[in-house]
Tab-separated table of C-alpha atoms in Angstrom:
chain	number	residue	atom	x	y	z
A	19	ALA	CA	0.000	0.000	0.000
A	20	GLN	CA	1.088	3.542	-0.639
A	21	SER	CA	1.572	6.122	2.076
A	22	VAL	CA	2.845	9.671	2.356
A	23	THR	CA	4.681	11.183	5.310
A	24	GLN	CA	5.088	14.904	5.734
A	25	LEU	CA	7.767	15.248	8.329
A	26	ASP	CA	6.855	18.695	9.653
A	27	SER	CA	3.348	19.610	10.770
A	28	GLN	CA	4.243	23.312	11.083
A	29	VAL	CA	7.002	25.409	9.537
A	30	PRO	CA	7.416	29.036	10.635
A	31	VAL	CA	9.656	31.189	8.468
A	32	PHE	CA	10.409	34.859	7.976
A	33	GLU	CA	9.457	36.674	4.802
A	34	GLU	CA	12.071	36.452	2.005
A	35	ALA	CA	13.744	33.451	3.645
A	36	PRO	CA	14.050	30.129	1.790
A	37	VAL	CA	11.831	27.231	2.798
A	38	GLU	CA	11.761	23.465	2.311
A	39	LEU	CA	8.722	21.325	3.086
A	40	ARG	CA	9.598	17.655	3.341
A	41	CYS	CA	7.684	14.727	1.926
A	42	ASN	CA	8.535	11.029	1.876
A	43	TYR	CA	6.485	8.281	0.328
A	44	SER	CA	6.362	4.522	0.415
A	45	SER	CA	5.134	2.348	-2.391
A	46	SER	CA	5.855	-1.035	-3.869
A	47	VAL	CA	5.013	0.229	-7.362
A	48	SER	CA	5.884	3.262	-9.434
A	49	VAL	CA	4.092	6.412	-8.364
A	50	TYR	CA	3.286	9.897	-9.478
A	51	LEU	CA	3.777	12.739	-6.983
A	52	PHE	CA	1.956	15.994	-6.366
A	53	TRP	CA	2.016	19.051	-4.136
A	54	TYR	CA	-1.222	20.916	-3.383
A	55	VAL	CA	-1.789	24.156	-1.466
A	56	GLN	CA	-4.860	24.942	0.617
A	57	TYR	CA	-5.553	28.532	1.669
A	58	PRO	CA	-7.917	29.087	4.632
A	59	ASN	CA	-11.512	28.134	3.878
A	60	GLN	CA	-10.671	27.094	0.347
A	61	GLY	CA	-10.223	23.897	-1.625
A	62	LEU	CA	-6.949	22.483	-2.874
A	63	GLN	CA	-4.916	23.988	-5.697
A	64	LEU	CA	-2.277	22.046	-7.615
A	65	LEU	CA	1.209	23.537	-7.197
A	66	LEU	CA	3.202	21.017	-9.238
A	67	LYS	CA	3.420	17.368	-10.190
A	68	TYR	CA	6.005	14.764	-11.133
A	69	LEU	CA	4.939	12.212	-13.714
A	70	SER	CA	8.205	11.378	-15.486
A	71	GLY	CA	11.281	12.962	-16.999
A	72	SER	CA	13.352	15.576	-15.225
A	73	THR	CA	13.435	15.028	-11.488
A	74	LEU	CA	13.336	18.781	-10.825
A	75	VAL	CA	9.819	20.051	-11.292
A	76	LYS	CA	8.844	23.706	-11.374
A	77	GLY	CA	5.379	24.816	-10.368
A	78	ILE	CA	3.310	27.922	-9.824
A	79	ASN	CA	4.140	30.783	-7.468
A	80	GLY	CA	7.891	30.111	-7.656
A	81	PHE	CA	7.770	26.689	-6.024
A	82	GLU	CA	9.800	23.712	-7.172
A	83	ALA	CA	10.270	20.128	-6.019
A	84	GLU	CA	12.806	17.408	-6.616
A	85	PHE	CA	11.950	13.743	-6.997
A	86	ASN	CA	14.545	11.482	-5.387
A	87	LYS	CA	13.766	7.847	-6.077
A	88	SER	CA	16.555	6.400	-3.933
A	89	GLN	CA	15.419	8.383	-0.899
A	90	THR	CA	11.708	8.116	-1.825
A	91	SER	CA	11.350	11.836	-1.284
A	92	PHE	CA	9.663	14.744	-3.042
A	93	HIS	CA	10.584	17.879	-1.078
A	94	LEU	CA	9.049	21.238	-1.939
A	95	ARG	CA	11.225	24.345	-2.002
A	96	LYS	CA	10.970	28.066	-2.551
A	97	PRO	CA	14.026	30.343	-2.467
A	98	SER	CA	12.191	33.368	-1.053
A	99	VAL	CA	8.751	33.222	0.546
A	100	HIS	CA	6.094	35.906	0.792
A	101	ILE	CA	3.428	36.560	3.384
A	102	SER	CA	0.888	35.360	0.818
A	103	ASP	CA	2.483	31.877	0.852
A	104	THR	CA	1.013	31.283	4.301
A	105	ALA	CA	-1.168	28.221	3.800
A	106	GLU	CA	-1.281	24.475	4.311
A	107	TYR	CA	0.646	22.325	1.876
A	108	PHE	CA	-0.176	18.717	1.061
A	109	CYS	CA	1.998	16.134	-0.622
A	110	ALA	CA	0.097	13.410	-2.488
A	111	VAL	CA	0.841	10.248	-4.435
A	112	THR	CA	-1.017	8.098	-6.890
A	113	MET	CA	-0.087	4.799	-8.458
A	114	ARG	CA	1.032	4.388	-12.023
A	115	GLY	CA	-1.852	2.855	-13.958
A	116	SER	CA	-4.490	3.896	-11.436
A	117	GLN	CA	-7.572	6.008	-12.012
A	118	GLY	CA	-5.747	8.902	-10.417
A	119	ASN	CA	-7.065	8.573	-6.866
A	120	LEU	CA	-4.815	10.620	-4.603
A	121	ILE	CA	-3.303	9.562	-1.277
A	122	PHE	CA	-2.449	12.623	0.783
A	123	GLY	CA	-0.054	13.304	3.615
A	124	LYS	CA	-1.271	15.038	6.774
A	125	GLY	CA	-0.150	18.441	5.584
A	126	THR	CA	2.388	21.094	6.616
A	127	LYS	CA	1.244	24.501	7.787
A	128	LEU	CA	3.587	27.172	6.479
A	129	SER	CA	3.480	30.429	8.418
A	130	VAL	CA	5.378	33.323	6.887
A	131	LYS	CA	6.128	36.142	9.310
A	132	PRO	CA	7.127	39.726	8.451
B	12	ASP	CA	-15.565	29.945	-16.185
B	13	ALA	CA	-17.205	28.528	-13.107
B	14	GLY	CA	-15.053	26.207	-11.078
B	15	VAL	CA	-16.218	23.213	-9.105
B	16	THR	CA	-19.206	24.228	-7.020
B	17	GLN	CA	-20.332	22.440	-3.892
B	18	SER	CA	-23.462	22.908	-1.840
B	19	PRO	CA	-24.185	23.579	0.871
B	20	THR	CA	-21.033	25.268	2.179
B	21	HIS	CA	-21.830	24.454	5.794
B	22	LEU	CA	-24.351	22.315	7.574
B	23	ILE	CA	-25.011	20.898	11.001
B	24	LYS	CA	-26.639	17.517	11.518
B	25	THR	CA	-27.518	15.361	14.505
B	26	ARG	CA	-26.123	11.896	15.108
B	27	GLY	CA	-28.153	9.254	13.312
B	28	GLN	CA	-29.424	11.614	10.620
B	29	GLN	CA	-28.727	11.363	6.913
B	30	VAL	CA	-27.050	14.004	4.747
B	31	THR	CA	-26.701	14.682	1.021
B	32	LEU	CA	-23.863	16.793	-0.362
B	33	ARG	CA	-23.861	18.079	-3.926
B	34	CYS	CA	-21.158	18.824	-6.462
B	35	SER	CA	-21.229	20.411	-9.909
B	36	PRO	CA	-18.052	19.781	-11.908
B	37	ILE	CA	-16.379	22.172	-14.276
B	38	SER	CA	-18.205	22.300	-17.591
B	39	GLY	CA	-16.941	19.520	-19.824
B	40	HIS	CA	-15.493	17.444	-16.988
B	41	LYS	CA	-16.855	13.920	-16.797
B	42	SER	CA	-15.098	12.637	-13.688
B	43	VAL	CA	-15.948	13.514	-10.104
B	44	SER	CA	-14.145	12.360	-6.976
B	45	TRP	CA	-15.054	12.842	-3.309
B	46	TYR	CA	-12.628	13.260	-0.426
B	47	GLN	CA	-13.096	13.579	3.341
B	48	GLN	CA	-10.761	15.930	5.211
B	49	VAL	CA	-10.935	15.592	8.975
B	50	LEU	CA	-9.507	18.521	10.930
B	51	GLY	CA	-5.739	18.293	11.098
B	52	GLN	CA	-5.493	15.535	8.483
B	53	GLY	CA	-5.017	15.318	4.752
B	54	PRO	CA	-7.948	14.507	2.468
B	55	GLN	CA	-8.946	10.840	2.216
B	56	PHE	CA	-10.378	9.389	-0.979
B	57	ILE	CA	-13.996	8.213	-0.758
B	58	PHE	CA	-15.323	7.681	-4.309
B	59	GLN	CA	-14.594	8.356	-7.944
B	60	TYR	CA	-17.212	8.422	-10.702
B	61	TYR	CA	-16.704	8.673	-14.442
B	62	GLU	CA	-19.485	8.726	-16.984
B	63	LYS	CA	-21.958	7.819	-14.219
B	64	GLU	CA	-20.077	4.675	-13.256
B	65	GLU	CA	-18.155	4.099	-10.041
B	66	ARG	CA	-14.466	3.813	-10.877
B	67	GLY	CA	-12.990	3.704	-7.396
B	68	ARG	CA	-13.931	3.393	-3.763
B	69	GLY	CA	-11.870	4.185	-0.691
B	70	ASN	CA	-11.919	2.473	2.681
B	71	PHE	CA	-15.210	3.891	3.972
B	72	PRO	CA	-18.205	2.061	5.458
B	73	ASP	CA	-21.350	1.293	3.472
B	74	ARG	CA	-23.035	4.256	5.153
B	75	PHE	CA	-21.298	6.307	2.482
B	76	SER	CA	-22.721	6.199	-1.030
B	77	ALA	CA	-22.601	8.379	-4.114
B	78	ARG	CA	-23.959	8.713	-7.594
B	79	GLN	CA	-23.344	10.725	-10.727
B	80	PHE	CA	-26.085	12.150	-12.904
B	81	PRO	CA	-26.302	12.462	-16.721
B	82	ASN	CA	-25.129	16.087	-16.468
B	83	TYR	CA	-22.058	14.781	-14.550
B	84	SER	CA	-23.023	16.430	-11.276
B	85	SER	CA	-22.736	14.204	-8.253
B	86	GLU	CA	-24.191	13.597	-4.821
B	87	LEU	CA	-22.541	12.085	-1.771
B	88	ASN	CA	-24.871	10.525	0.787
B	89	VAL	CA	-23.985	9.592	4.322
B	90	ASN	CA	-26.459	7.642	6.451
B	91	ALA	CA	-26.616	7.140	10.204
B	92	LEU	CA	-24.238	10.007	10.891
B	93	LEU	CA	-21.590	9.612	13.571
B	94	LEU	CA	-19.674	12.343	15.385
B	95	GLY	CA	-16.591	11.147	13.531
B	96	ASP	CA	-18.162	12.058	10.195
B	97	SER	CA	-17.605	15.714	11.030
B	98	ALA	CA	-15.215	16.930	8.345
B	99	LEU	CA	-14.708	19.031	5.251
B	100	TYR	CA	-15.976	17.106	2.240
B	101	LEU	CA	-14.181	18.001	-0.962
B	102	CYS	CA	-15.299	17.338	-4.497
B	103	ALA	CA	-12.793	17.262	-7.353
B	104	SER	CA	-13.535	17.197	-11.045
B	105	SER	CA	-11.349	16.266	-13.988
B	106	SER	CA	-11.916	15.913	-17.697
B	107	THR	CA	-11.234	12.198	-17.575
B	108	THR	CA	-9.637	9.639	-15.283
B	109	GLY	CA	-5.977	8.830	-14.859
B	110	VAL	CA	-2.987	10.634	-13.482
B	111	ASN	CA	-2.346	12.833	-16.501
B	112	THR	CA	-5.496	14.865	-15.974
B	113	GLU	CA	-5.476	17.565	-13.315
B	114	ALA	CA	-8.090	17.385	-10.570
B	115	PHE	CA	-9.736	20.700	-9.708
B	116	PHE	CA	-11.140	20.950	-6.193
B	117	GLY	CA	-14.162	22.800	-4.935
B	118	GLN	CA	-14.175	24.782	-1.698
B	119	GLY	CA	-15.834	21.949	0.145
B	120	THR	CA	-18.808	21.384	2.407
B	121	ARG	CA	-18.126	21.673	6.127
B	122	LEU	CA	-20.256	19.049	7.908
B	123	THR	CA	-20.619	19.193	11.664
B	124	VAL	CA	-22.344	16.299	13.433
B	125	VAL	CA	-23.581	17.038	16.959
């Protein structure tokens, strides 16, 4: 069975500082990986996804993530955060060949302080 | 363009009651998925429908059921409500199934069971 572990439940950071949100997955089959963002009282928005090809994936709002198969990780990074990046971030996985049903981690709350 | 719309946005029910949640997908999208997000957790997959047929089911009791209509809108029904059913219920639509199609999420229905 697949599972996703987000290692930090909360990450406080100052504005313009770099940030990394960590995600590890476990699966016995090949997977696809996603990062979603959830702003307060809103649904989920796709930030980026890894399906194949280059292991460094660039997404919206200046975020990027790197797929590391040997470490089964898919960490999300941004070189300089803004106040508006304050939100909850979810890492998700789905199996290759599946209907696309997503398995989510528990989420990381990013708080950007001035 | 209208996004995924869910109704109602909030509701309060009593233990043992039944509830119906509604979802209208983005125009042209034929697949609808339902997720349950308990406070402090990531979303959990409940159902996926495509072209009115069930394509996937998560690990939820038979009290949970869903259907998709000819116009591709969908309803999620939960019978014999328990306190533990209190959660944000998210609907996601996509043009088809599979991992290559992006899922667009609605803002959710916040269900409180008292």
